[in-house]
Short mmCIF file of C-alpha atoms in Angstrom, two decimals:
data_model
loop_
_atom_site.label_atom_id
_atom_site.label_comp_id
_atom_site.label_asym_id
_atom_site.label_seq_id
_atom_site.Cartn_x
_atom_site.Cartn_y
_atom_site.Cartn_z
CA MET A 174 129.29 153.49 116.16
CA LYS A 175 126.90 155.32 113.85
CA LEU A 176 124.22 152.97 112.58
CA LYS A 177 121.84 153.27 109.66
CA ARG A 178 118.12 153.42 110.39
CA SER A 179 117.62 149.80 109.32
CA GLU A 180 120.39 148.66 111.67
CA ARG A 181 119.06 150.81 114.50
CA LEU A 182 115.58 149.31 114.10
CA ILE A 183 117.00 145.79 114.40
CA ASP A 184 119.16 146.57 117.41
CA MET A 185 116.44 148.55 119.20
CA THR A 186 113.92 145.77 118.59
CA GLN A 187 116.37 143.33 120.13
CA ARG A 188 117.03 145.52 123.17
CA LEU A 189 113.33 146.10 123.79
CA LEU A 190 112.38 142.43 123.38
CA THR A 191 115.09 141.18 125.73
CA ASN A 192 114.24 143.81 128.37
CA PRO A 193 110.46 143.70 128.83
CA HIS A 194 108.87 145.97 131.44
CA THR A 195 112.12 147.92 131.67
CA LEU A 196 112.27 151.67 131.16
CA ILE A 197 114.99 152.59 128.66
CA SER A 198 115.75 156.31 128.40
CA LEU A 199 115.90 157.92 124.97
CA THR A 200 119.40 159.10 125.85
CA THR A 201 120.54 155.49 126.01
CA PHE A 202 119.61 155.14 122.36
CA THR A 203 120.90 158.54 121.20
CA GLU A 204 124.28 157.81 122.81
CA LEU A 205 124.41 154.22 121.63
CA TYR A 206 123.78 155.14 117.99
CA HIS A 207 125.14 158.71 117.92
CA SER A 208 121.79 159.78 116.54
CA ALA A 209 119.52 162.75 117.13
CA LYS A 210 116.58 162.40 119.49
CA SER A 211 114.21 163.10 116.60
CA SER A 212 115.58 160.15 114.61
CA ILE A 213 115.23 157.83 117.61
CA SER A 214 111.64 159.01 118.15
CA GLU A 215 110.83 158.23 114.52
CA ASP A 216 112.42 154.78 114.91
CA LEU A 217 110.34 154.12 118.01
CA ALA A 218 107.14 155.15 116.22
CA ILE A 219 107.82 152.55 113.52
CA ILE A 220 108.61 149.88 116.13
CA LYS A 221 105.49 150.79 118.13
CA LYS A 222 103.25 150.51 115.08
CA THR A 223 104.77 147.19 113.98
CA PHE A 224 104.65 145.65 117.48
CA GLU A 225 100.94 146.46 117.76
CA GLN A 226 100.11 145.37 114.23
CA GLN A 227 101.93 142.06 114.60
CA GLY A 228 100.59 141.33 118.10
CA ILE A 229 104.03 141.46 119.74
CA GLY A 230 103.17 143.98 122.45
CA ILE A 231 102.92 147.62 123.39
CA ILE A 232 105.65 150.26 123.30
CA GLN A 233 104.90 152.75 126.06
CA THR A 234 106.57 156.14 125.84
CA THR A 235 106.79 158.47 128.81
CA SER A 236 108.08 161.99 128.35
CA GLY A 237 109.99 164.27 130.69
CA ALA A 238 113.37 164.06 132.37
CA ALA A 239 112.74 160.57 133.78
CA GLY A 240 111.02 159.51 130.58
CA GLY A 241 111.83 156.80 128.15
CA VAL A 242 110.40 153.82 126.42
CA MET A 243 109.17 150.48 127.70
CA TYR A 244 108.19 147.27 125.94
CA ILE A 245 105.17 145.52 127.44
CA PRO A 246 104.61 142.00 126.09
CA LYS A 247 101.03 141.41 125.01
CA ILE A 248 99.26 138.76 123.04
CA LYS A 249 96.18 139.03 120.87
CA LYS A 250 93.20 137.23 122.38
CA GLU A 251 92.83 135.32 119.11
CA GLU A 252 96.42 134.05 119.30
CA ALA A 253 96.06 133.18 123.01
CA LEU A 254 92.93 131.15 122.28
CA ASP A 255 94.61 129.41 119.34
CA ILE A 256 97.59 128.41 121.47
CA THR A 257 95.36 127.21 124.31
CA ALA A 258 93.25 125.17 121.90
CA GLY A 259 96.51 123.41 121.02
CA PHE A 260 97.16 122.70 124.72
CA ILE A 261 93.64 121.31 125.15
CA LYS A 262 94.19 118.93 122.25
CA GLN A 263 97.52 117.79 123.68
CA LEU A 264 96.06 117.32 127.16
CA GLU A 265 93.22 115.14 125.91
CA ASP A 266 95.71 112.44 124.87
CA PRO A 267 94.79 109.44 127.10
CA ALA A 268 98.48 108.43 127.25
CA ARG A 269 98.80 111.26 129.80
CA LEU A 270 96.69 109.42 132.38
CA LEU A 271 98.52 108.60 135.59
CA PRO A 272 97.24 106.75 138.66
CA GLY A 273 95.17 108.85 141.07
CA GLY A 274 93.65 111.16 138.49
CA TYR A 275 96.94 112.93 137.76
CA ILE A 276 97.97 113.92 134.27
CA TYR A 277 101.48 113.75 132.84
CA LEU A 278 102.50 117.33 132.01
CA SER A 279 106.30 117.23 132.18
CA ASP A 280 106.82 117.17 128.42
CA LEU A 281 104.76 120.34 127.93
CA LEU A 282 106.26 122.16 130.88
CA SER A 283 109.82 121.50 129.78
CA ASP A 284 109.46 122.70 126.21
CA PRO A 285 110.86 126.24 125.83
CA LYS A 286 108.34 127.26 123.17
CA THR A 287 105.34 126.06 125.20
CA LEU A 288 106.67 127.85 128.27
CA ARG A 289 107.20 131.06 126.32
CA HIS A 290 103.62 130.88 125.09
CA ILE A 291 102.18 130.32 128.57
CA GLY A 292 104.37 133.09 129.98
CA ARG A 293 103.16 135.54 127.33
CA ILE A 294 99.49 134.64 127.83
CA ILE A 295 99.57 135.00 131.62
CA ALA A 296 101.80 138.10 131.65
CA SER A 297 99.53 139.80 129.09
CA ALA A 298 96.76 140.00 131.67
CA TYR A 299 98.94 141.77 134.23
CA GLU A 300 100.38 144.66 132.24
CA ASP A 301 98.80 147.27 134.54
CA THR A 302 98.80 145.36 137.82
CA PRO A 303 101.66 146.16 140.19
CA ILE A 304 103.46 142.88 140.89
CA ASP A 305 106.74 142.60 142.79
CA VAL A 306 107.39 138.92 142.65
CA ILE A 307 106.09 135.62 141.25
CA MET A 308 105.64 132.75 143.72
CA THR A 309 105.46 129.05 142.99
CA VAL A 310 106.01 125.74 144.71
CA ALA A 311 108.82 123.30 143.91
CA THR A 312 109.36 121.54 141.55
CA LYS A 313 106.97 121.60 138.67
CA GLY A 314 105.67 125.11 139.13
CA VAL A 315 109.18 126.51 138.69
CA PRO A 316 109.41 126.54 134.87
CA LEU A 317 106.00 128.25 134.60
CA ALA A 318 106.84 130.84 137.25
CA GLN A 319 110.11 131.54 135.47
CA ALA A 320 108.33 131.93 132.11
CA VAL A 321 105.89 134.48 133.57
CA ALA A 322 108.67 136.23 135.52
CA GLU A 323 110.65 136.65 132.33
CA GLN A 324 107.82 138.44 130.55
CA LEU A 325 107.06 140.65 133.56
CA ASN A 326 110.74 141.19 134.39
CA LYS A 327 110.19 140.26 138.04
CA PRO A 328 112.02 137.76 140.24
CA PHE A 329 110.33 134.50 141.23
CA ILE A 330 110.50 132.71 144.55
CA ILE A 331 110.20 129.01 145.19
CA VAL A 332 108.28 127.58 148.14
CA ARG A 333 109.54 124.16 149.17
CA ARG A 334 107.95 121.17 150.78
CA ASP A 335 111.30 120.03 152.17
CA SER A 336 113.91 122.10 153.95
CA LYS A 337 117.23 122.66 152.21
CA ILE A 338 120.35 123.75 154.01
CA THR A 339 121.27 126.15 151.19
CA GLU A 340 118.26 128.39 151.77
CA GLY A 341 119.24 129.76 155.17
CA SER A 342 116.51 130.28 157.78
CA THR A 343 112.93 129.71 156.67
CA VAL A 344 109.33 130.40 157.66
CA SER A 345 107.04 127.40 157.43
CA ILE A 346 103.29 126.81 157.58
CA ASN A 347 101.05 123.75 157.63
CA TYR A 348 98.28 123.31 155.10
CA VAL A 349 95.66 120.75 154.19
CA SER A 350 96.57 118.95 151.01
CA GLY A 351 93.23 118.84 149.22
CA SER A 352 94.05 115.83 147.11
CA SER A 353 95.04 113.62 150.03
CA SER A 354 93.37 115.40 153.00
CA ARG A 355 96.66 115.24 154.84
CA ILE A 356 98.37 117.99 156.79
CA GLU A 357 101.53 118.98 154.96
CA LYS A 358 104.22 121.58 155.43
CA MET A 359 105.61 124.20 153.10
CA GLU A 360 108.31 126.72 153.75
CA LEU A 361 110.04 129.71 152.27
CA SER A 362 113.47 131.16 152.88
CA LYS A 363 113.20 134.26 155.08
CA ARG A 364 115.28 136.48 152.88
CA THR A 365 113.39 135.85 149.66
CA LEU A 366 110.15 137.77 150.36
CA GLN A 367 109.91 141.37 151.62
CA SER A 368 106.91 142.41 153.71
CA GLY A 369 104.44 144.48 151.70
CA SER A 370 105.28 142.69 148.44
CA LYS A 371 102.61 142.09 145.83
CA VAL A 372 102.76 138.44 144.84
CA LEU A 373 101.41 136.62 141.80
CA ILE A 374 100.97 132.89 142.51
CA ILE A 375 101.68 130.53 139.59
CA ASP A 376 101.38 126.73 139.59
CA ASP A 377 101.17 123.92 137.07
CA PHE A 378 98.24 121.86 138.30
CA LEU A 379 95.40 122.47 140.74
CA LYS A 380 93.61 119.46 142.10
CA GLY A 381 92.15 120.22 145.52
CA GLY A 382 93.54 123.74 145.83
CA GLY A 383 95.47 123.06 149.04
CA THR A 384 98.78 124.19 147.61
CA VAL A 385 97.41 127.54 146.42
CA ASN A 386 95.73 128.05 149.82
CA GLY A 387 98.99 127.17 151.52
CA MET A 388 100.89 129.74 149.47
CA ARG A 389 98.28 132.38 150.39
CA SER A 390 98.81 131.60 154.10
CA LEU A 391 102.56 131.80 153.66
CA ILE A 392 102.23 135.18 151.92
CA LYS A 393 100.18 136.49 154.88
CA GLU A 394 102.84 135.17 157.23
CA PHE A 395 105.33 137.47 155.46
CA ASP A 396 102.87 140.44 155.62
CA ALA A 397 102.73 140.43 151.84
CA THR A 398 99.69 140.42 149.51
CA ALA A 399 98.57 137.79 147.02
CA VAL A 400 97.48 139.62 143.86
CA ASP A 401 96.11 136.59 142.04
CA ALA A 402 96.68 132.88 141.49
CA VAL A 403 96.90 131.35 138.02
CA VAL A 404 97.40 127.67 137.24
CA PHE A 405 98.08 126.07 133.90
CA CYS A 406 95.66 123.22 134.40
CA GLU A 407 92.77 122.66 136.80
CA ALA A 408 91.10 119.35 137.58
CA ALA A 409 87.45 120.47 137.51
CA THR A 410 86.51 116.89 138.25
CA GLN A 411 86.74 117.44 141.97
CA GLU A 412 85.72 120.04 144.51
CA HIS A 413 88.25 122.76 145.25
CA GLN A 414 89.07 124.25 148.65
CA THR A 415 89.20 127.67 146.98
CA ASP A 416 87.66 129.51 144.02
CA ASP A 417 90.20 132.25 144.22
CA PHE A 418 92.30 131.29 141.21
CA SER A 419 92.01 131.02 137.45
CA SER A 420 93.20 128.34 135.03
CA LEU A 421 94.22 128.29 131.39
CA VAL A 422 92.84 124.81 130.85
CA SER A 423 90.13 122.95 132.72
CA LEU A 424 90.11 119.14 132.85
CA ASP A 425 86.40 118.33 132.89
CA LYS A 426 86.50 114.58 132.78
CA ILE A 427 89.27 112.17 133.73
CA SER A 428 88.45 108.49 133.49
CA THR A 429 91.29 106.07 134.08
CA LYS A 430 88.91 103.19 133.44
CA ASP A 431 87.64 104.37 130.04
CA LYS A 432 90.92 106.09 129.19
CA ILE A 433 89.27 109.42 128.49
CA ILE A 434 90.39 112.97 129.28
CA THR A 435 88.12 115.84 128.33
CA ALA A 436 89.48 119.38 128.58
CA SER A 437 88.17 122.87 127.86
CA LEU A 438 89.14 126.53 128.08
CA GLY A 439 89.81 127.55 131.70
CA SER A 440 88.43 130.47 133.70
CA PHE A 441 91.46 132.68 132.95
CA PHE A 442 89.95 133.63 129.62
CA THR A 443 86.61 134.75 131.04
CA HIS A 444 88.25 136.73 133.85
CA LYS A 445 91.01 138.46 131.98
CA ASP A 446 91.15 141.05 129.24
CA PHE A 447 93.61 141.10 126.39
CA LEU A 448 94.07 144.46 124.82
CA LEU A 449 95.78 143.75 121.53
CA MET B 258 99.52 142.18 104.80
CA LYS B 259 102.21 143.93 102.78
CA LEU B 260 104.82 145.46 105.05
CA LYS B 261 107.45 148.11 104.42
CA ARG B 262 111.09 147.11 104.70
CA SER B 263 111.44 148.81 108.09
CA GLU B 264 108.41 146.92 109.42
CA ARG B 265 109.64 143.65 107.96
CA LEU B 266 113.03 144.09 109.63
CA ILE B 267 111.36 144.59 113.02
CA ASP B 268 109.02 141.64 112.64
CA MET B 269 111.71 139.32 111.27
CA THR B 270 114.07 140.28 114.09
CA GLN B 271 111.35 139.42 116.57
CA ARG B 272 110.58 136.06 114.93
CA LEU B 273 114.25 135.10 114.79
CA LEU B 274 114.97 136.14 118.39
CA THR B 275 112.00 134.27 119.85
CA ASN B 276 112.81 131.12 117.84
CA PRO B 277 116.52 130.44 118.34
CA HIS B 278 118.04 127.34 116.75
CA THR B 279 114.92 126.94 114.61
CA LEU B 280 115.08 126.72 110.82
CA ILE B 281 112.64 129.17 109.22
CA SER B 282 112.15 128.75 105.48
CA LEU B 283 112.40 131.80 103.24
CA THR B 284 108.93 130.94 101.97
CA THR B 285 107.54 131.57 105.45
CA PHE B 286 108.75 135.15 105.17
CA THR B 287 107.79 135.70 101.51
CA GLU B 288 104.25 134.51 102.26
CA LEU B 289 103.96 136.38 105.52
CA TYR B 290 104.97 139.69 103.99
CA HIS B 291 103.86 139.16 100.37
CA SER B 292 107.38 140.08 99.34
CA ALA B 293 109.78 138.78 96.73
CA LYS B 294 112.48 136.33 97.77
CA SER B 295 115.12 138.87 96.73
CA SER B 296 113.73 141.49 99.14
CA ILE B 297 113.67 138.97 101.99
CA SER B 298 117.26 137.98 101.23
CA GLU B 299 118.32 141.62 101.37
CA ASP B 300 116.48 142.03 104.70
CA LEU B 301 118.25 138.99 106.10
CA ALA B 302 121.63 140.31 105.00
CA ILE B 303 121.00 143.51 107.00
CA ILE B 304 119.83 141.53 110.03
CA LYS B 305 122.82 139.19 109.78
CA LYS B 306 125.28 142.07 109.67
CA THR B 307 123.64 143.90 112.57
CA PHE B 308 123.36 140.77 114.75
CA GLU B 309 127.09 140.09 114.31
CA GLN B 310 128.14 143.69 114.78
CA GLN B 311 126.08 144.10 117.94
CA GLY B 312 127.05 140.73 119.43
CA ILE B 313 123.52 139.33 119.32
CA GLY B 314 124.31 136.13 117.45
CA ILE B 315 124.72 134.47 114.09
CA ILE B 316 122.20 134.24 111.26
CA GLN B 317 122.88 131.01 109.43
CA THR B 318 121.48 130.65 105.92
CA THR B 319 121.18 127.30 104.19
CA SER B 320 120.18 127.14 100.54
CA GLY B 321 118.26 124.51 98.61
CA ALA B 322 114.72 123.16 98.88
CA ALA B 323 115.00 122.42 102.61
CA GLY B 324 116.89 125.65 103.15
CA GLY B 325 116.10 128.62 105.28
CA VAL B 326 117.47 130.79 107.98
CA MET B 327 118.36 130.12 111.59
CA TYR B 328 119.26 132.40 114.49
CA ILE B 329 122.02 131.08 116.72
CA PRO B 330 122.44 133.05 119.96
CA LYS B 331 126.04 133.98 120.64
CA ILE B 332 127.78 136.31 122.99
CA LYS B 333 131.04 138.17 122.56
CA LYS B 334 133.77 136.85 124.86
CA GLU B 335 134.27 140.40 126.12
CA GLU B 336 130.60 140.70 127.11
CA ALA B 337 130.58 137.23 128.69
CA LEU B 338 133.62 138.13 130.80
CA ASP B 339 132.07 141.46 131.81
CA ILE B 340 128.87 139.77 132.95
CA THR B 341 130.77 137.09 134.85
CA ALA B 342 132.93 139.70 136.55
CA GLY B 343 129.63 141.12 137.85
CA PHE B 344 128.65 137.68 139.18
CA ILE B 345 132.01 137.31 140.91
CA LYS B 346 131.55 140.66 142.66
CA GLN B 347 128.03 139.70 143.77
CA LEU B 348 129.17 136.29 145.00
CA GLU B 349 131.95 137.74 147.13
CA ASP B 350 129.37 139.45 149.38
CA PRO B 351 129.90 137.80 152.81
CA ALA B 352 126.15 138.09 153.53
CA ARG B 353 125.83 135.05 151.23
CA LEU B 354 127.59 132.75 153.68
CA LEU B 355 125.46 129.88 154.93
CA PRO B 356 126.36 127.13 157.41
CA GLY B 357 128.38 124.23 155.98
CA GLY B 358 130.23 126.24 153.35
CA TYR B 359 127.17 126.82 151.22
CA ILE B 360 126.47 130.11 149.52
CA TYR B 361 123.08 131.76 149.14
CA LEU B 362 122.40 131.96 145.38
CA SER B 363 118.59 132.05 145.21
CA ASP B 364 118.36 135.78 144.52
CA LEU B 365 120.66 135.50 141.50
CA LEU B 366 119.07 132.36 140.14
CA SER B 367 115.56 133.80 140.28
CA ASP B 368 116.29 137.03 138.47
CA PRO B 369 115.17 136.81 134.82
CA LYS B 370 117.96 139.04 133.51
CA THR B 371 120.70 137.10 135.33
CA LEU B 372 119.24 133.83 134.05
CA ARG B 373 119.09 135.15 130.49
CA HIS B 374 122.75 136.14 130.72
CA ILE B 375 123.85 132.77 132.06
CA GLY B 376 121.74 130.99 129.43
CA ARG B 377 123.33 132.99 126.64
CA ILE B 378 126.87 132.46 127.91
CA ILE B 379 126.52 128.69 128.28
CA ALA B 380 124.51 128.20 125.06
CA SER B 381 127.08 130.22 123.09
CA ALA B 382 129.64 127.47 123.62
CA TYR B 383 127.40 124.74 122.19
CA GLU B 384 126.33 126.22 118.87
CA ASP B 385 127.87 123.37 116.87
CA THR B 386 127.47 120.54 119.37
CA PRO B 387 124.50 118.25 118.81
CA ILE B 388 122.43 118.34 122.00
CA ASP B 389 118.98 116.75 122.36
CA VAL B 390 118.11 117.65 125.90
CA ILE B 391 119.30 119.58 128.97
CA MET B 392 119.35 117.69 132.27
CA THR B 393 119.34 119.11 135.76
CA VAL B 394 118.43 118.11 139.29
CA ALA B 395 115.53 119.54 141.31
CA THR B 396 115.06 122.24 142.54
CA LYS B 397 117.69 124.89 142.13
CA GLY B 398 119.18 123.67 138.88
CA VAL B 399 115.82 124.07 137.14
CA PRO B 400 115.91 127.81 136.36
CA LEU B 401 119.42 127.51 134.92
CA ALA B 402 118.54 124.47 132.82
CA GLN B 403 115.49 126.29 131.52
CA ALA B 404 117.56 129.38 130.66
CA VAL B 405 120.04 127.29 128.64
CA ALA B 406 117.24 125.23 127.06
CA GLU B 407 115.55 128.40 125.88
CA GLN B 408 118.63 129.60 124.03
CA LEU B 409 119.30 126.18 122.49
CA ASN B 410 115.60 125.50 121.83
CA LYS B 411 115.78 122.08 123.47
CA PRO B 412 113.62 120.54 126.20
CA PHE B 413 114.99 120.08 129.70
CA ILE B 414 114.45 117.21 132.07
CA ILE B 415 114.45 117.29 135.85
CA VAL B 416 116.03 114.54 137.95
CA ARG B 417 114.46 114.28 141.40
CA ARG B 418 115.71 113.18 144.76
CA ASP B 419 112.19 112.22 145.84
CA SER B 420 109.62 110.26 143.92
CA LYS B 421 106.47 112.06 142.81
CA ILE B 422 103.31 110.31 141.80
CA THR B 423 102.76 112.66 138.87
CA GLU B 424 105.85 111.46 137.04
CA GLY B 425 104.70 107.93 136.25
CA SER B 426 107.24 105.11 136.47
CA THR B 427 110.84 106.08 137.11
CA VAL B 428 114.40 104.75 136.92
CA SER B 429 116.50 105.41 139.99
CA ILE B 430 120.17 105.13 140.90
CA ASN B 431 122.19 105.51 144.07
CA TYR B 432 125.13 107.88 144.25
CA VAL B 433 127.64 109.10 146.79
CA SER B 434 126.88 112.61 147.89
CA GLY B 435 130.34 114.18 147.94
CA SER B 436 129.49 116.87 150.42
CA SER B 437 128.14 114.50 153.06
CA SER B 438 129.66 111.15 151.99
CA ARG B 439 126.24 109.58 152.23
CA ILE B 440 124.55 107.26 149.78
CA GLU B 441 121.62 109.08 148.21
CA LYS B 442 119.08 108.29 145.54
CA MET B 443 118.06 110.17 142.41
CA GLU B 444 115.48 109.22 139.85
CA LEU B 445 114.08 110.20 136.51
CA SER B 446 110.70 109.54 134.93
CA LYS B 447 111.00 106.77 132.34
CA ARG B 448 109.28 108.62 129.56
CA THR B 449 111.37 111.77 129.74
CA LEU B 450 114.65 110.51 128.26
CA GLN B 451 115.03 108.56 124.99
CA SER B 452 117.91 106.12 124.60
CA GLY B 453 120.67 107.51 122.40
CA SER B 454 119.98 111.11 123.47
CA LYS B 455 122.81 113.60 123.79
CA VAL B 456 122.51 115.28 127.16
CA LEU B 457 123.98 118.53 128.46
CA ILE B 458 124.09 118.55 132.28
CA ILE B 459 123.48 121.90 133.99
CA ASP B 460 123.51 122.63 137.72
CA ASP B 461 123.75 125.62 140.01
CA PHE B 462 126.41 124.61 142.50
CA LEU B 463 129.09 121.94 142.59
CA LYS B 464 130.55 121.07 145.94
CA GLY B 465 131.77 117.48 145.97
CA GLY B 466 130.60 116.59 142.47
CA GLY B 467 128.40 113.70 143.59
CA THR B 468 125.28 115.09 141.94
CA VAL B 469 126.96 115.51 138.56
CA ASN B 470 128.40 111.99 138.85
CA GLY B 471 124.95 110.72 139.76
CA MET B 472 123.42 112.33 136.70
CA ARG B 473 126.10 110.75 134.50
CA SER B 474 125.23 107.32 135.92
CA LEU B 475 121.55 107.95 135.35
CA ILE B 476 122.23 108.98 131.74
CA LYS B 477 124.13 105.70 131.19
CA GLU B 478 121.20 103.81 132.71
CA PHE B 479 119.03 105.26 129.92
CA ASP B 480 121.65 104.38 127.23
CA ALA B 481 122.10 108.05 126.54
CA THR B 482 125.30 110.14 126.35
CA ALA B 483 126.44 113.01 128.54
CA VAL B 484 127.92 115.65 126.24
CA ASP B 485 129.21 117.96 128.96
CA ALA B 486 128.45 119.25 132.44
CA VAL B 487 128.41 122.96 133.27
CA VAL B 488 127.73 124.46 136.69
CA PHE B 489 127.22 128.10 137.55
CA CYS B 490 129.38 128.01 140.64
CA GLU B 491 132.04 125.59 141.86
CA ALA B 492 133.40 125.35 145.40
CA ALA B 493 137.11 124.99 144.60
CA THR B 494 137.76 124.88 148.33
CA GLN B 495 137.25 121.15 148.46
CA GLU B 496 138.24 118.09 146.50
CA HIS B 497 135.84 117.00 143.76
CA GLN B 498 134.85 113.44 142.88
CA THR B 499 135.10 114.42 139.21
CA ASP B 500 137.00 116.85 136.96
CA ASP B 501 134.63 116.27 134.11
CA PHE B 502 132.73 119.55 134.32
CA SER B 503 133.30 123.25 133.89
CA SER B 504 132.14 126.22 135.96
CA LEU B 505 131.39 129.86 135.23
CA VAL B 506 132.59 130.98 138.64
CA SER B 507 135.02 129.34 141.03
CA LEU B 508 134.75 129.97 144.78
CA ASP B 509 138.37 129.85 145.90
CA LYS B 510 138.03 130.70 149.55
CA ILE B 511 135.05 130.41 151.85
CA SER B 512 135.64 131.32 155.46
CA THR B 513 132.60 131.40 157.71
CA LYS B 514 134.83 132.44 160.60
CA ASP B 515 136.44 135.45 158.90
CA LYS B 516 133.35 136.14 156.78
CA ILE B 517 135.27 136.07 153.55
CA ILE B 518 134.34 134.68 150.13
CA THR B 519 136.86 134.90 147.32
CA ALA B 520 135.75 134.05 143.80
CA SER B 521 137.34 133.99 140.35
CA LEU B 522 136.61 133.10 136.74
CA GLY B 523 135.70 129.42 136.36
CA SER B 524 137.13 126.80 134.00
CA PHE B 525 134.32 127.29 131.45
CA PHE B 526 136.17 130.26 130.00
CA THR B 527 139.44 128.42 129.47
CA HIS B 528 137.71 125.39 127.93
CA LYS B 529 135.22 127.07 125.65
CA ASP B 530 135.48 129.24 122.58
CA PHE B 531 133.28 132.18 121.80
CA LEU B 532 133.15 133.07 118.19
CA LEU B 533 131.69 136.56 118.10
#
């Protein structure tokens, strides 16, 4: 069907947004809209300009036979800081205090809008980094890993602390749980991770750092490489087994007795660049 | 900043797509773009027409002081059937066979594009149904629940088979696991579900139906209502404890001996209407 420019712009915007980090050839668009290549190129120039102006992301065009157009989600640093300031405020609510210095996060990490925001912020920092797969640990890391995976258009894999029959054969490792100083086990289905893969580790909460360390060991066991580890929230109130991670939010003070939580901007924002 | 019509169309499309089932007032747009209400209304008419023509969804406009515009994701029945035919083909791969009549699904349910498709298909059927929250069980239901939650713009809650300290106090029930005829336990954090809530149950795989039954009991325990239960894949090879669910795909034959899986379109498509 032949579309008008206004209709093409709407449909192209939709196709780009729902297929991030995916190369779409110009021919796809010329055939879809029965339009000349020159018209499509003009459309893309308008979309590119608007996406950058509005802080939606980058439209990357590559020329040549294998060329095409790709939408790369980005966020403006200003917007990322604004959103994170909102998280900090929410996290400082003393009603979140749980026994043992844990913080209730389930409401935040089950809200689609919050997840989309976190996914955009984290993915923004990895536009140029080759990543094959996102790794997390069951259960609460899953929504975050999925949110990042969506923006980067990569699959995510779930490490489990308990074996499930529906995973097939698994590889398991032991690790020291930092928060309880116990030896625990985590495992991953053999078919989920290819050797040589570049893995981005994502988790919701880092207390001692044992889980992130465990995932790094597991990645080595598969002859794969950990690119980076990012957690939503870090308890800076206790010593970590590792410094090799960054956090969006840092919990600086947690007092169950005085019912006080103090939070601040995490290390992610000092380590990472945002281009828009 | 004053935008041209073409730029407005792109930005509005983006805002609508990333905020499904969310009422946006016309004033938001007139202020954002410094444009007259009449221009915005014309823009929305173009977007509405294109979204319907291209099978993206519905743009619902409500007038009056509290009025505005809302994007409701929909999928054409034809597209939904096409996508599901692809799932059926993938599921019939005998390499998916696992001991005990289980099927390996993790690769499908960790691919962002597949999840987006499933989310759109399921959410399309509930455009008019009041739903407050999506419920699933840890771990493998989580990505699906999140995908549906995203399209419906509702939070999701995760029922667990094991207690976790970071959930706070919980309510637990016992249920009969259909696949193993054992009594098992599932539990949900007390603060996650409000009484009176309307709950849509989502899960990845239904074998005996015990898990879905268990979730229904748990929902009753919270004085909430189960609206419906939808699973991605149903093992029609064995008797279910319940008929009160629908499935996208039905596994009709699973033979570990002959290495054969036969799948077909699930009951979801006979029960549900797609408007586009």
